[in-house]
mmCIF file of C-alpha atoms in Angstrom:
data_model
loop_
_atom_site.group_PDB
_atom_site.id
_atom_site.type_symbol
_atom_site.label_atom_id
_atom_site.label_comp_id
_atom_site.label_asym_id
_atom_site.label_seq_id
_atom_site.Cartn_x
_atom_site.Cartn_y
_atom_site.Cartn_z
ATOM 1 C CA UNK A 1 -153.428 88.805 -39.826
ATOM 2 C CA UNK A 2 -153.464 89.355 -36.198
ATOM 3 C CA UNK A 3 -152.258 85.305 -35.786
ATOM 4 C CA UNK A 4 -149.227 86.588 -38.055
ATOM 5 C CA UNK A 5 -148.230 89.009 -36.218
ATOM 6 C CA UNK A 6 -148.041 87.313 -33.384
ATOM 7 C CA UNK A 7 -146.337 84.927 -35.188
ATOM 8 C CA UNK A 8 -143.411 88.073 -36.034
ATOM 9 C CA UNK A 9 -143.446 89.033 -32.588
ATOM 10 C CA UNK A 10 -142.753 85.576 -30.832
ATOM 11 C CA UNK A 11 -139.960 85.558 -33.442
ATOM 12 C CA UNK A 12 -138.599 89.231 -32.602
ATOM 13 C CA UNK A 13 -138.811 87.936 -29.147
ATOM 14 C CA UNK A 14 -136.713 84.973 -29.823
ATOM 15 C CA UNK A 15 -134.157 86.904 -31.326
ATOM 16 C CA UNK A 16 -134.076 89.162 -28.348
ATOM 17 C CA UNK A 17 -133.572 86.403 -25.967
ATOM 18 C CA UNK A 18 -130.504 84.834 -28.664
ATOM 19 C CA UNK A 19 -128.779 88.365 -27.806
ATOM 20 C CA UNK A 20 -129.617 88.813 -24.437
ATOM 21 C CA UNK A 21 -126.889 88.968 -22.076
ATOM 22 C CA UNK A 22 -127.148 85.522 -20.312
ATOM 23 C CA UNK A 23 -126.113 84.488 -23.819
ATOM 24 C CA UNK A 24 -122.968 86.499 -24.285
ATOM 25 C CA UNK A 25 -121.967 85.197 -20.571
ATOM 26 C CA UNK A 26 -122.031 81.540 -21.217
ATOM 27 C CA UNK A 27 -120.910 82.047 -24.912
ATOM 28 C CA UNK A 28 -117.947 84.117 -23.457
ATOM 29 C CA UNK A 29 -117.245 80.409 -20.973
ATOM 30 C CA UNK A 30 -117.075 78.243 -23.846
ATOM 31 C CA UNK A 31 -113.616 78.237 -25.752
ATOM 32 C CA UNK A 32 -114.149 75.676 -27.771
ATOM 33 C CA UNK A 33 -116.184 74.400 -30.977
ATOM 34 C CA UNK A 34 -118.598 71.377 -29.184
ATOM 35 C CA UNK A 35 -117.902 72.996 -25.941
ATOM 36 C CA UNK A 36 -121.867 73.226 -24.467
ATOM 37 C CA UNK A 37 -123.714 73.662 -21.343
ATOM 38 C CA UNK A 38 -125.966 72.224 -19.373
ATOM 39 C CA UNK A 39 -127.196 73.409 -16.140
ATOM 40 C CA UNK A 40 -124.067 76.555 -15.655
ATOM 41 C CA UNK A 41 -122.000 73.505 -16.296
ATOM 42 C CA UNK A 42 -119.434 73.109 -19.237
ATOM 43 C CA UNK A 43 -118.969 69.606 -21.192
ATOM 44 C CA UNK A 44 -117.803 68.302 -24.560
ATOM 45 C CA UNK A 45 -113.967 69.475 -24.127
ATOM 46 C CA UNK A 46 -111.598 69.066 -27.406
ATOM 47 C CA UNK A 47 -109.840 65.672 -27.943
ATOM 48 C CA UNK A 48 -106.773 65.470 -26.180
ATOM 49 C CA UNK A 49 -103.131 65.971 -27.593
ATOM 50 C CA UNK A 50 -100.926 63.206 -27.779
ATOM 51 C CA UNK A 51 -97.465 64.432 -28.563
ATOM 52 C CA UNK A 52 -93.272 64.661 -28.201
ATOM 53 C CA UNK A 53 -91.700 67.639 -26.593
ATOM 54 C CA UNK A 54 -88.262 68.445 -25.339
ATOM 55 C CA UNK A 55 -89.314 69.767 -21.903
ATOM 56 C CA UNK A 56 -86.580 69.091 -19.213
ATOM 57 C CA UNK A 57 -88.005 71.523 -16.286
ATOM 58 C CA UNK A 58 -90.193 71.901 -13.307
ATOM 59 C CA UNK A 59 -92.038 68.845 -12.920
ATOM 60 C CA UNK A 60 -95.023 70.341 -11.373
ATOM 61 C CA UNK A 61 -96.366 73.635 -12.778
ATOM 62 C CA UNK A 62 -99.439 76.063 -11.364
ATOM 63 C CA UNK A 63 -99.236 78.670 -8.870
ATOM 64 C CA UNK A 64 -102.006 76.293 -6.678
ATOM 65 C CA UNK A 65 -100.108 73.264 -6.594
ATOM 66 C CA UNK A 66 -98.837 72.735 -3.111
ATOM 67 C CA UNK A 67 -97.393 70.114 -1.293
ATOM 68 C CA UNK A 68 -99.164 68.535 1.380
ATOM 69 C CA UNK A 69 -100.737 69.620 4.028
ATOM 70 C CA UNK A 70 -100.570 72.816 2.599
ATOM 71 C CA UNK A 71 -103.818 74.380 0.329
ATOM 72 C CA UNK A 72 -102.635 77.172 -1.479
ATOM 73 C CA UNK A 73 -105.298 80.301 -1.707
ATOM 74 C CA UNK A 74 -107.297 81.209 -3.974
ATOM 75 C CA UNK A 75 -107.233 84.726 -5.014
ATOM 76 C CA UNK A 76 -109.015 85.198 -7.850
ATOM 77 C CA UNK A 77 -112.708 86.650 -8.366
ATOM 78 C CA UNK A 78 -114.938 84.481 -10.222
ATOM 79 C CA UNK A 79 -113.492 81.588 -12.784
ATOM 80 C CA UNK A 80 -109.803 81.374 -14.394
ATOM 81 C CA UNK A 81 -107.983 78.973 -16.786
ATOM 82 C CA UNK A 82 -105.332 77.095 -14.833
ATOM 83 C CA UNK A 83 -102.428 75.923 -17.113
ATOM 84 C CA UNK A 84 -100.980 73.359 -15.169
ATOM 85 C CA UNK A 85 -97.730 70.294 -15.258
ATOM 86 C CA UNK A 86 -97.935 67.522 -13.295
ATOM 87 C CA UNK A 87 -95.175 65.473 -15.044
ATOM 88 C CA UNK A 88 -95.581 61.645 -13.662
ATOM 89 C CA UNK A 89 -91.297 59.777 -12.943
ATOM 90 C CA UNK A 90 -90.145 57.369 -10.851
ATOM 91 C CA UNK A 91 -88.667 58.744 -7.181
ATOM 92 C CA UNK A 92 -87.310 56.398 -4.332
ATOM 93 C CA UNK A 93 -88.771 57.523 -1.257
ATOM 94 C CA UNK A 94 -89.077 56.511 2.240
ATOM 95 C CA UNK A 95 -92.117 55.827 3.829
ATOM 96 C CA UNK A 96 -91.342 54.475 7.458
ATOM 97 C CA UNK A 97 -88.520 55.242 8.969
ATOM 98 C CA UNK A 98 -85.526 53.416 6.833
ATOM 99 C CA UNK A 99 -88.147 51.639 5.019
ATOM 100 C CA UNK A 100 -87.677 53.294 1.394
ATOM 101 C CA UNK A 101 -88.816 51.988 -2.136
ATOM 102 C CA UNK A 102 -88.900 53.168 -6.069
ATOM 103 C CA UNK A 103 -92.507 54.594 -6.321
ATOM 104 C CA UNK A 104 -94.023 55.469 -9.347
ATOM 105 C CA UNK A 105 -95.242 59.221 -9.015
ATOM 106 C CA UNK A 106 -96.947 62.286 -10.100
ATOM 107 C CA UNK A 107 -94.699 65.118 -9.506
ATOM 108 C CA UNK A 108 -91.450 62.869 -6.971
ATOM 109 C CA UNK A 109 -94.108 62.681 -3.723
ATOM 110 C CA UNK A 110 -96.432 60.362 -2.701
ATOM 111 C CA UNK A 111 -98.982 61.653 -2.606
ATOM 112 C CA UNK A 112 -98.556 64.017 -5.500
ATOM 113 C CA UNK A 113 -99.383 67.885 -4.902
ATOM 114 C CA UNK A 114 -102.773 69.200 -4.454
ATOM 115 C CA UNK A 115 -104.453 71.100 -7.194
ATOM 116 C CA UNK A 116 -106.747 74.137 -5.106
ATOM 117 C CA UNK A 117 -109.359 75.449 -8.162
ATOM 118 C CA UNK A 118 -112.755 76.809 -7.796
ATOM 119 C CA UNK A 119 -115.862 75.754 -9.046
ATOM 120 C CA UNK A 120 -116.338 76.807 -12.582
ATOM 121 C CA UNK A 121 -112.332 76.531 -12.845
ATOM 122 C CA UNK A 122 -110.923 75.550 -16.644
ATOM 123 C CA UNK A 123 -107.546 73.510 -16.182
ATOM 124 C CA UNK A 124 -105.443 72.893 -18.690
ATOM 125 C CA UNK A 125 -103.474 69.909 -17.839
ATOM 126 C CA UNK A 126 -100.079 68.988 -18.991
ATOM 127 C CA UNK A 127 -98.076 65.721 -18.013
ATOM 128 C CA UNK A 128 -94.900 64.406 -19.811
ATOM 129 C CA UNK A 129 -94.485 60.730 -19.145
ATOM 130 C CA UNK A 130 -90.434 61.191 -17.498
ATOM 131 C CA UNK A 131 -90.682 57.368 -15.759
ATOM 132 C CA UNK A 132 -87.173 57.199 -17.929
ATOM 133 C CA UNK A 133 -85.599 60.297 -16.195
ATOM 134 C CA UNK A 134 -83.913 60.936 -13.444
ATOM 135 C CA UNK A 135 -85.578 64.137 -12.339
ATOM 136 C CA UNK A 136 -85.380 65.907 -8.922
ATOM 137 C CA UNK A 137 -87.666 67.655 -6.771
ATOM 138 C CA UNK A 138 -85.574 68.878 -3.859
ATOM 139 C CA UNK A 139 -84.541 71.636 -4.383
ATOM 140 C CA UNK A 140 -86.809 75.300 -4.579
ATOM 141 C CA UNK A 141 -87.705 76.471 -8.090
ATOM 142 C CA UNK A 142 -86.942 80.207 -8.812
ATOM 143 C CA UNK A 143 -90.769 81.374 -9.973
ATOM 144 C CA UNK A 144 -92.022 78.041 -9.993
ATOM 145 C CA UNK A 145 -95.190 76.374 -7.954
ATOM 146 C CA UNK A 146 -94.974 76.410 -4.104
ATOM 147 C CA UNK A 147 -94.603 72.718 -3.924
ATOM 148 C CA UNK A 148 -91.113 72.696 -3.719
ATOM 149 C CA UNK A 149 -90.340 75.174 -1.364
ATOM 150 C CA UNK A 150 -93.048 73.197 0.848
ATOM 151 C CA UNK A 151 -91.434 70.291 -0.055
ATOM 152 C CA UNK A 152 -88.097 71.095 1.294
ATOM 153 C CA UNK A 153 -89.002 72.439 4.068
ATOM 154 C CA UNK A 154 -91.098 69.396 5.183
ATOM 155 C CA UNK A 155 -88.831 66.552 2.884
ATOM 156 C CA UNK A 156 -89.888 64.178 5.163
ATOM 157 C CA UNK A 157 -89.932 61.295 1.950
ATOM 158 C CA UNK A 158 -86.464 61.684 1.541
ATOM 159 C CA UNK A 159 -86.847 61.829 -2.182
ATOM 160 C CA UNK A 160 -84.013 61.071 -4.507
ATOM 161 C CA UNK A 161 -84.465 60.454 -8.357
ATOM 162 C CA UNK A 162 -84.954 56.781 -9.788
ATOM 163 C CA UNK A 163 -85.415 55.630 -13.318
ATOM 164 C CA UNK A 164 -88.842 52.886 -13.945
ATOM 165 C CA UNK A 165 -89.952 53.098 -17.516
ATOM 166 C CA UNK A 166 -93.726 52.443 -17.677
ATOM 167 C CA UNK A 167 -96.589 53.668 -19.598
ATOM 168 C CA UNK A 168 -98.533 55.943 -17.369
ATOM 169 C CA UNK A 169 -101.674 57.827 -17.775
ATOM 170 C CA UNK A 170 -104.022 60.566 -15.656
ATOM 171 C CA UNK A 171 -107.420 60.119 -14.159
ATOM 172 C CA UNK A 172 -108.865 63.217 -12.404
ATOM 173 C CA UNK A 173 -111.970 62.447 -10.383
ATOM 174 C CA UNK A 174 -112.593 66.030 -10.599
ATOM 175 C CA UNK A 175 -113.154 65.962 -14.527
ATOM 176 C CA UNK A 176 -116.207 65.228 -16.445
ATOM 177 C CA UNK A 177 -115.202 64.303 -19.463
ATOM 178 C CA UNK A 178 -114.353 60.783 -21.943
ATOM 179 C CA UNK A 179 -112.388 59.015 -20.621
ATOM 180 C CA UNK A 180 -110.598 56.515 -22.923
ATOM 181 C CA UNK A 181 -110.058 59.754 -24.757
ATOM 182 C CA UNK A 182 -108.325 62.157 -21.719
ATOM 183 C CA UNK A 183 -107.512 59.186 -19.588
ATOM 184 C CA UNK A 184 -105.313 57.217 -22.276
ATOM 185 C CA UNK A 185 -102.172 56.089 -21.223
ATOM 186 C CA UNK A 186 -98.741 57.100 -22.700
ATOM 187 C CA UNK A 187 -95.234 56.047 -23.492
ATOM 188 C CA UNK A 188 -92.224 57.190 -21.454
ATOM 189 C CA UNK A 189 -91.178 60.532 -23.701
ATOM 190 C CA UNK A 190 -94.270 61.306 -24.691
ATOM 191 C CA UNK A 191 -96.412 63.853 -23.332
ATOM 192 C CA UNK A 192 -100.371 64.487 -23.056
ATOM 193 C CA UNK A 193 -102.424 67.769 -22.604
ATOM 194 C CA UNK A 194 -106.126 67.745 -22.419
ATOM 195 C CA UNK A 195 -108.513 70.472 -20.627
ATOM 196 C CA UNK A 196 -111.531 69.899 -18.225
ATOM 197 C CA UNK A 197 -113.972 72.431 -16.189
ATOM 198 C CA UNK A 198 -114.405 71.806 -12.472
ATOM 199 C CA UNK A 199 -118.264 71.822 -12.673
ATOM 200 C CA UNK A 200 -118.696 70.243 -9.294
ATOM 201 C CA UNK A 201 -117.264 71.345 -6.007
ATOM 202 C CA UNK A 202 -115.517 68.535 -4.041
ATOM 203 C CA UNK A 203 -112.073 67.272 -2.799
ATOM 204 C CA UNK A 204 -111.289 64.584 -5.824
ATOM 205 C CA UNK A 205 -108.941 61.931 -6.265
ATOM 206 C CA UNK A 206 -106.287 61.648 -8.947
ATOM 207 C CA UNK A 207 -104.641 58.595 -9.675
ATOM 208 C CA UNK A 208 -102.871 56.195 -12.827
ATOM 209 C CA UNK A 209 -105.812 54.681 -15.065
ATOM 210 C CA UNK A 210 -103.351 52.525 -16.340
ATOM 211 C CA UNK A 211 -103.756 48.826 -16.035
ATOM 212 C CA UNK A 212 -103.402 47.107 -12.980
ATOM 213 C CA UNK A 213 -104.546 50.498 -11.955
ATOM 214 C CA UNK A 214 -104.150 48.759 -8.200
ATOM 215 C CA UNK A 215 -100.462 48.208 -9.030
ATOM 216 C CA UNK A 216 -100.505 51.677 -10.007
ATOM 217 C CA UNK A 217 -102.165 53.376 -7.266
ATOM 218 C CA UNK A 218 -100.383 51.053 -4.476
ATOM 219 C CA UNK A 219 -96.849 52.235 -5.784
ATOM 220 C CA UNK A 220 -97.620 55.882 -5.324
ATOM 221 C CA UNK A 221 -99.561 57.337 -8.672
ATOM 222 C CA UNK A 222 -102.173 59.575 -6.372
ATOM 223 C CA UNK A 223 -103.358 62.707 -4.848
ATOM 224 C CA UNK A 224 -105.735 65.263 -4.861
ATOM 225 C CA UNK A 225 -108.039 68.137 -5.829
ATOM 226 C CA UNK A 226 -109.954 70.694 -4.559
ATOM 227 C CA UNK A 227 -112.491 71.876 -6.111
ATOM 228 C CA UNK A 228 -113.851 74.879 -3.313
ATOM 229 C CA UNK A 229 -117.901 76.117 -4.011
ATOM 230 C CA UNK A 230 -118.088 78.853 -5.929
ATOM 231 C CA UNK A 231 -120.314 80.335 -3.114
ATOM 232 C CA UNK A 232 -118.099 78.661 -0.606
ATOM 233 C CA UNK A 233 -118.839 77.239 2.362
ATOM 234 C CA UNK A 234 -120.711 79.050 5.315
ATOM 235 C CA UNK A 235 -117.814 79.001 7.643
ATOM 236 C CA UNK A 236 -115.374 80.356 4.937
ATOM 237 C CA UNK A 237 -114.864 83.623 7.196
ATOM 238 C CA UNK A 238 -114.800 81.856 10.431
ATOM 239 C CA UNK A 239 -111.609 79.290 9.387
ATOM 240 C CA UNK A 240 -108.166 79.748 11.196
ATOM 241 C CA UNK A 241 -106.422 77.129 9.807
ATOM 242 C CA UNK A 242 -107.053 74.859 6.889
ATOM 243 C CA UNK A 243 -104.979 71.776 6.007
ATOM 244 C CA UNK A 244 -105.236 68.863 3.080
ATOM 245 C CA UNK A 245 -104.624 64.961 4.406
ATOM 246 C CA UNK A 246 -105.016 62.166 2.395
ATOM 247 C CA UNK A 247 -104.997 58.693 3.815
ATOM 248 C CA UNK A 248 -103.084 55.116 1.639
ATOM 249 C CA UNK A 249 -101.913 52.251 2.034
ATOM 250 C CA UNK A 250 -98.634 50.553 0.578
ATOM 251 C CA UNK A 251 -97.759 46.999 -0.112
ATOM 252 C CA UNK A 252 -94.173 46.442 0.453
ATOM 253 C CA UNK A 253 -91.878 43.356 0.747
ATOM 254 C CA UNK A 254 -88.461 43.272 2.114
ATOM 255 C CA UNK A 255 -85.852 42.532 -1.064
ATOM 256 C CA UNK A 256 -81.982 43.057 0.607
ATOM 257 C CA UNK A 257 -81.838 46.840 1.863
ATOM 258 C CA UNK A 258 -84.741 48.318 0.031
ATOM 259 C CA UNK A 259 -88.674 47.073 -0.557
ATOM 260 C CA UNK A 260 -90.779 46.112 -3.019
ATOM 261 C CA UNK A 261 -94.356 46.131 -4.235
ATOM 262 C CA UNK A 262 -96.214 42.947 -3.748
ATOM 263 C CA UNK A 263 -98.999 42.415 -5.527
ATOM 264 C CA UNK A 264 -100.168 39.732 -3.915
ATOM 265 C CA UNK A 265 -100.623 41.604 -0.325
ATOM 266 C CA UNK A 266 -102.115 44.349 -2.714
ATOM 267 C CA UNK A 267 -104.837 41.737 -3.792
ATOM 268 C CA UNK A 268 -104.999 40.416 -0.224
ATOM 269 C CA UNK A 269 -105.861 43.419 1.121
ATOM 270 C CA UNK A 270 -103.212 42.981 3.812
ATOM 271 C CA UNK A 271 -101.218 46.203 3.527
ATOM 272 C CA UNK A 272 -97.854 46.862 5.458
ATOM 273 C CA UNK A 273 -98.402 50.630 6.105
ATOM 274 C CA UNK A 274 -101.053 52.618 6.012
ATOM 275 C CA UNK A 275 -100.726 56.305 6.330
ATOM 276 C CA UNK A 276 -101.707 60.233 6.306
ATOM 277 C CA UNK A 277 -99.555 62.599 3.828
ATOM 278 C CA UNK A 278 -97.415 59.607 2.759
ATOM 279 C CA UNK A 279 -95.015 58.772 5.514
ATOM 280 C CA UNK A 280 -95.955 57.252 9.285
ATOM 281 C CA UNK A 281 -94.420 60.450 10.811
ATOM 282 C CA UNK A 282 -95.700 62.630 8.246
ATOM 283 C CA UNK A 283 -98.053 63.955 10.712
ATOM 284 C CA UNK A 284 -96.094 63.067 14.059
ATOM 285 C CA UNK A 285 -92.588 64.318 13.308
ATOM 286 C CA UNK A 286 -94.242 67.718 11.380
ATOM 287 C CA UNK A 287 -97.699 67.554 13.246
ATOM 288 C CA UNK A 288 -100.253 70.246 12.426
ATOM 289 C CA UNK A 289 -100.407 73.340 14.392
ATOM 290 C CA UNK A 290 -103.424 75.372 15.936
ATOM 291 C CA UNK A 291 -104.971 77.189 19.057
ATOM 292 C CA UNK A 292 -107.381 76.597 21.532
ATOM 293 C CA UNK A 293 -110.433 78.231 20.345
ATOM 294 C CA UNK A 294 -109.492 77.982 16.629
ATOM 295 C CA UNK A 295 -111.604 76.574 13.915
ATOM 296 C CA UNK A 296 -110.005 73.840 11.986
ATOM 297 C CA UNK A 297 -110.815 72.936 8.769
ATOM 298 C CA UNK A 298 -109.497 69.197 7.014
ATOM 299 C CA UNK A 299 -109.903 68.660 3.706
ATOM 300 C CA UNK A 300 -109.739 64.341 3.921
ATOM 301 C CA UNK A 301 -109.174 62.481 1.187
ATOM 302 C CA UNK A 302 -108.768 58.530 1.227
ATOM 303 C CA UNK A 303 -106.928 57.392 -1.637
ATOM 304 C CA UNK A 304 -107.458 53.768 -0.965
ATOM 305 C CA UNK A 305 -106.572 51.875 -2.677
ATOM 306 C CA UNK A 306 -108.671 49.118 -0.861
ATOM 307 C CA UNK A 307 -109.251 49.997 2.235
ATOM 308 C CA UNK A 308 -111.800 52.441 4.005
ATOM 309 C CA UNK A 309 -110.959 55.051 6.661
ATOM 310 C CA UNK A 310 -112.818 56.052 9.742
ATOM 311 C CA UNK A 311 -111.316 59.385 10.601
ATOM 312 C CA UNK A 312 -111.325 60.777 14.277
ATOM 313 C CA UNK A 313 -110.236 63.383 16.190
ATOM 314 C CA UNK A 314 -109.350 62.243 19.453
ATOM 315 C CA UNK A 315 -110.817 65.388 21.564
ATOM 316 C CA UNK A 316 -113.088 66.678 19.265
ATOM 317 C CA UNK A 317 -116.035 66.432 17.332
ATOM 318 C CA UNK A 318 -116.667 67.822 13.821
ATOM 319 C CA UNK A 319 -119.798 70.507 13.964
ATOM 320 C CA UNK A 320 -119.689 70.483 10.172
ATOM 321 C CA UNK A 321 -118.973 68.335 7.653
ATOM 322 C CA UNK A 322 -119.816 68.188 4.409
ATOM 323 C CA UNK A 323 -119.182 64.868 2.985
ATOM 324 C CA UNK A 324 -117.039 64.247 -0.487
ATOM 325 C CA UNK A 325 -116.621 68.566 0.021
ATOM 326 C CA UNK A 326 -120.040 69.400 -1.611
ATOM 327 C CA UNK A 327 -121.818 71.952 0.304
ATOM 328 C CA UNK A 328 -125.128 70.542 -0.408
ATOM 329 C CA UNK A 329 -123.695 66.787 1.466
ATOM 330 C CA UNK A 330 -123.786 68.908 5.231
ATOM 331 C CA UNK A 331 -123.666 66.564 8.865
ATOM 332 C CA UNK A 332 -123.770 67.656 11.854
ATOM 333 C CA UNK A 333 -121.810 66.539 15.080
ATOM 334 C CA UNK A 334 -119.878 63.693 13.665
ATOM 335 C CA UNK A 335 -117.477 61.786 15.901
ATOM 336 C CA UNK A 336 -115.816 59.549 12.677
ATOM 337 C CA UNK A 337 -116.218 59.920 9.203
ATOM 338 C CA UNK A 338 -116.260 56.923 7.630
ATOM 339 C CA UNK A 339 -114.173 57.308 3.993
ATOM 340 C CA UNK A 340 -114.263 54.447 1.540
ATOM 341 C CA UNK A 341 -111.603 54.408 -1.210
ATOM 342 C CA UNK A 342 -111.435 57.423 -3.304
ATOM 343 C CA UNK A 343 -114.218 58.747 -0.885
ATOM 344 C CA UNK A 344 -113.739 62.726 0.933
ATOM 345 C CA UNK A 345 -114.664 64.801 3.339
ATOM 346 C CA UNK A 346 -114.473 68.583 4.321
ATOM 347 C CA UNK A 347 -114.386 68.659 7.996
ATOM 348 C CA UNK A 348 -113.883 71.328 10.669
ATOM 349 C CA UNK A 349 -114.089 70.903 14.483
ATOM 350 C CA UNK A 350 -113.147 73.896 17.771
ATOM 351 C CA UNK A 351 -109.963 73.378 19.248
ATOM 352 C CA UNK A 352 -111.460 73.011 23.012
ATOM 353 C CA UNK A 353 -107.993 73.876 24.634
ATOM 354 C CA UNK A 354 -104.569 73.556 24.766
ATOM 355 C CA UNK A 355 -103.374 70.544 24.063
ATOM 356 C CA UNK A 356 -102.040 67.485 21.722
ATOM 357 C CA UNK A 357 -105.498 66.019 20.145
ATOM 358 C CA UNK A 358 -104.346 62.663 18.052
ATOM 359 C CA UNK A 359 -105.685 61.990 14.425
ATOM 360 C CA UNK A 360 -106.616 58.489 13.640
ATOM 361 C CA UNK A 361 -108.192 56.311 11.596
ATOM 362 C CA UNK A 362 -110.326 54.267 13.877
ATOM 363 C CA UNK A 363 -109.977 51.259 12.805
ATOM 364 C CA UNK A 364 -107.118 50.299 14.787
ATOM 365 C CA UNK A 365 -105.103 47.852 13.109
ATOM 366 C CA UNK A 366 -104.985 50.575 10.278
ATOM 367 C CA UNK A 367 -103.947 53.260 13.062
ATOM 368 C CA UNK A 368 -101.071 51.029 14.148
ATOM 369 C CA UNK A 369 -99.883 50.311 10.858
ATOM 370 C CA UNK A 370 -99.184 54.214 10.374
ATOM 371 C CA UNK A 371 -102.591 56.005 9.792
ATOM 372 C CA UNK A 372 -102.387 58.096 12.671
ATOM 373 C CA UNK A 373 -101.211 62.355 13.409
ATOM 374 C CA UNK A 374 -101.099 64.970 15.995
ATOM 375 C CA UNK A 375 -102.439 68.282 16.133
ATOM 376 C CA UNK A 376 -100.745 70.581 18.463
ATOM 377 C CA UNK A 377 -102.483 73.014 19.838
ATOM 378 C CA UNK A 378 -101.437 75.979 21.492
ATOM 379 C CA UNK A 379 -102.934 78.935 24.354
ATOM 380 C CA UNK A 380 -105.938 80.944 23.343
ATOM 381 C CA UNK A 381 -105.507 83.729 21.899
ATOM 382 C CA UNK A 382 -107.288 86.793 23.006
#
């Protein structure tokens, strides 16, 4: 009798536990039927949704999508759903000075914007294959994301709309999910929407999945995400300035006025630029701005697509990083970061005084093809 009845209170107890409130709280994260946790962290999202639409505006929807170096902020408490665009067309840009080619992009820039979520974050993603459009990005949209009034305020690509019909696809870094399912690649007119948590903190790639995904990535298909800690990061209240550069190379070949991608450099591994924020003056003719004394905080991102990057700060030395942005990855006093492809960094360094400080990749023959910034920094304020 007494074995029973402990038998009926285990049970009760059990069926306490089933209604307690940690219960409620992750039932109330999970939207979906197979949605499940493990750890706090969400998997087992809902197939994705192949389908036609007759969409013809902003290419690049979310109230965090920015254009770079810009990181829009998060104001939120806790976690929210994102619904975001990022439809992927075909822009000719410029990416020396009078050195311009069709790329293939997410959004008309290369890079594409960068998504700022938290950790915990649901985005629901959006993309309508437009490679057969001519779609434009210059001018502001009235209520739409702050990437294009970034954008044409800093238009230092030049964009102008191109037409390139391919089959195109998206591959977050930042997504835990199936791949061949939320990665698949889709016709031009067609358009994709599939959801995914941020369940780890990090600054992630995004790129094309679609075969050659090198001929893909080389002619622009790229950018980034940040995923910021949902405790964030111990310095959060001591940051004055925060900025988002991501490092890539191009392959291009002189045809008449205009160039071209060549795979065959691509395969070398000999590129003919390699850059920060897209452009060899992206960082020189608009350089970043601080003050002596400030605390500067990079969010890196080398998009590759071969080559690694050894970051520096001529001047300065970062006092924190935390490498691929997870707060749990934390260095001390590091003069270079060294960044393979689709490898990140959170760094932050003091601005020791006035001054230009240079940003390079150290490996020199990278720096003088275009992978190199300034940072101009101003008096002390007291």
């Amino acid at each position: 009798m007494q074995a029973r009845q402990l038998l009926l209170t285990a049970a009760s107890m059990t069926l306490a536990l089933s209604l307690a409130p940690l219960t409620l709280t992750a039932d109330e994260r999970l939207k979906h039927d197979g949605e499940f946790m493990v750890d706090g962290m969400i998997f087992g999202m809902p197939e994705a949704r192949v389908f036609e639409e007759d969409y013809d505006g902003p290419p690049v929807v979310g109230e965090t999508m920015t254009a770079l170096p810009h990181l829009a902020p998060l104001t939120h408490e806790g976690n929210k759903t994102h619904e975001v665009r990022l439809d992927t067309f075909a822009q000719k840009i410029e990416v020396a000075n009078g050195k311009t080619f069709n790329a293939w992009t997410f959004g008309g820039t290369v890079p594409g914007p960068t998504l700022h979520v938290r950790e915990g974050d649901r985005v629901v993603f959006t993309m309508k294959n437009r490679s057969d459009e001519m779609v434009s990005v210059t001018e502001p949209v009235p209520g739409g994301s702050p990437f294009f009034s970034q954008l044409n305020e800093n238009n230092y690509l030049k964009t102008e709309p191109a037409v390139s019909p391919m089959p195109h696809s998206m591959d977050f870094h930042s997504g835990t999910v199936a791949a061949d399912d939320k990665w698949r690649t889709i016709p031009p007119g067609q358009s994709i929407e599939f959801e995914w948590v941020a369940n780890y903190p990090g600054v992630f790639m995004y790129h094309c999945g679609t075969p050659s995904v090198l001929m893909h990535t080389a002619m622009g298909q790229y950018g980034a995400v940040v995923v910021s800690p949902k405790e964030g990061y111990d310095t959060d209240d001591q940051v004055d300035r925060e900025y988002v550069i991501v490092q890539s190379e191009y392959y291009l070949r002189k045809h008449g006025d205009e160039y071209r991608y060549d795979h065959t450099a691509a395969m070398n591994r000999n590129p003919s630029q390699v850059v920060f924020n897209g452009h060899v003056n992206a960082l020189n003719s608009e350089p970043l701005r601080a003050n002596a004394g400030e605390r500067v905080r990079l969010y890196l991102m080398n998009a590759g697509p071969n080559d690694t990057s050894s970051f520096h700060v001529i001047g300065a030395i970062f006092d924190r990083v935390w490498y691929e942005g997870n707060r749990e990855n934390e260095w001390r006093g590091m003069q270079t970061v060294l960044l393979g492809a689709s490898n990140s960094a959170v760094v932050e360094f003091i601005v020791p005084e006035e001054g230009s400080y240079k940003l390079v990749d150290h490996e020199f023959a990278d720096a003088e093809r275009g992978a190199a910034g300034t940072l101009i920094a101003g008096p002390r304020r007291q």
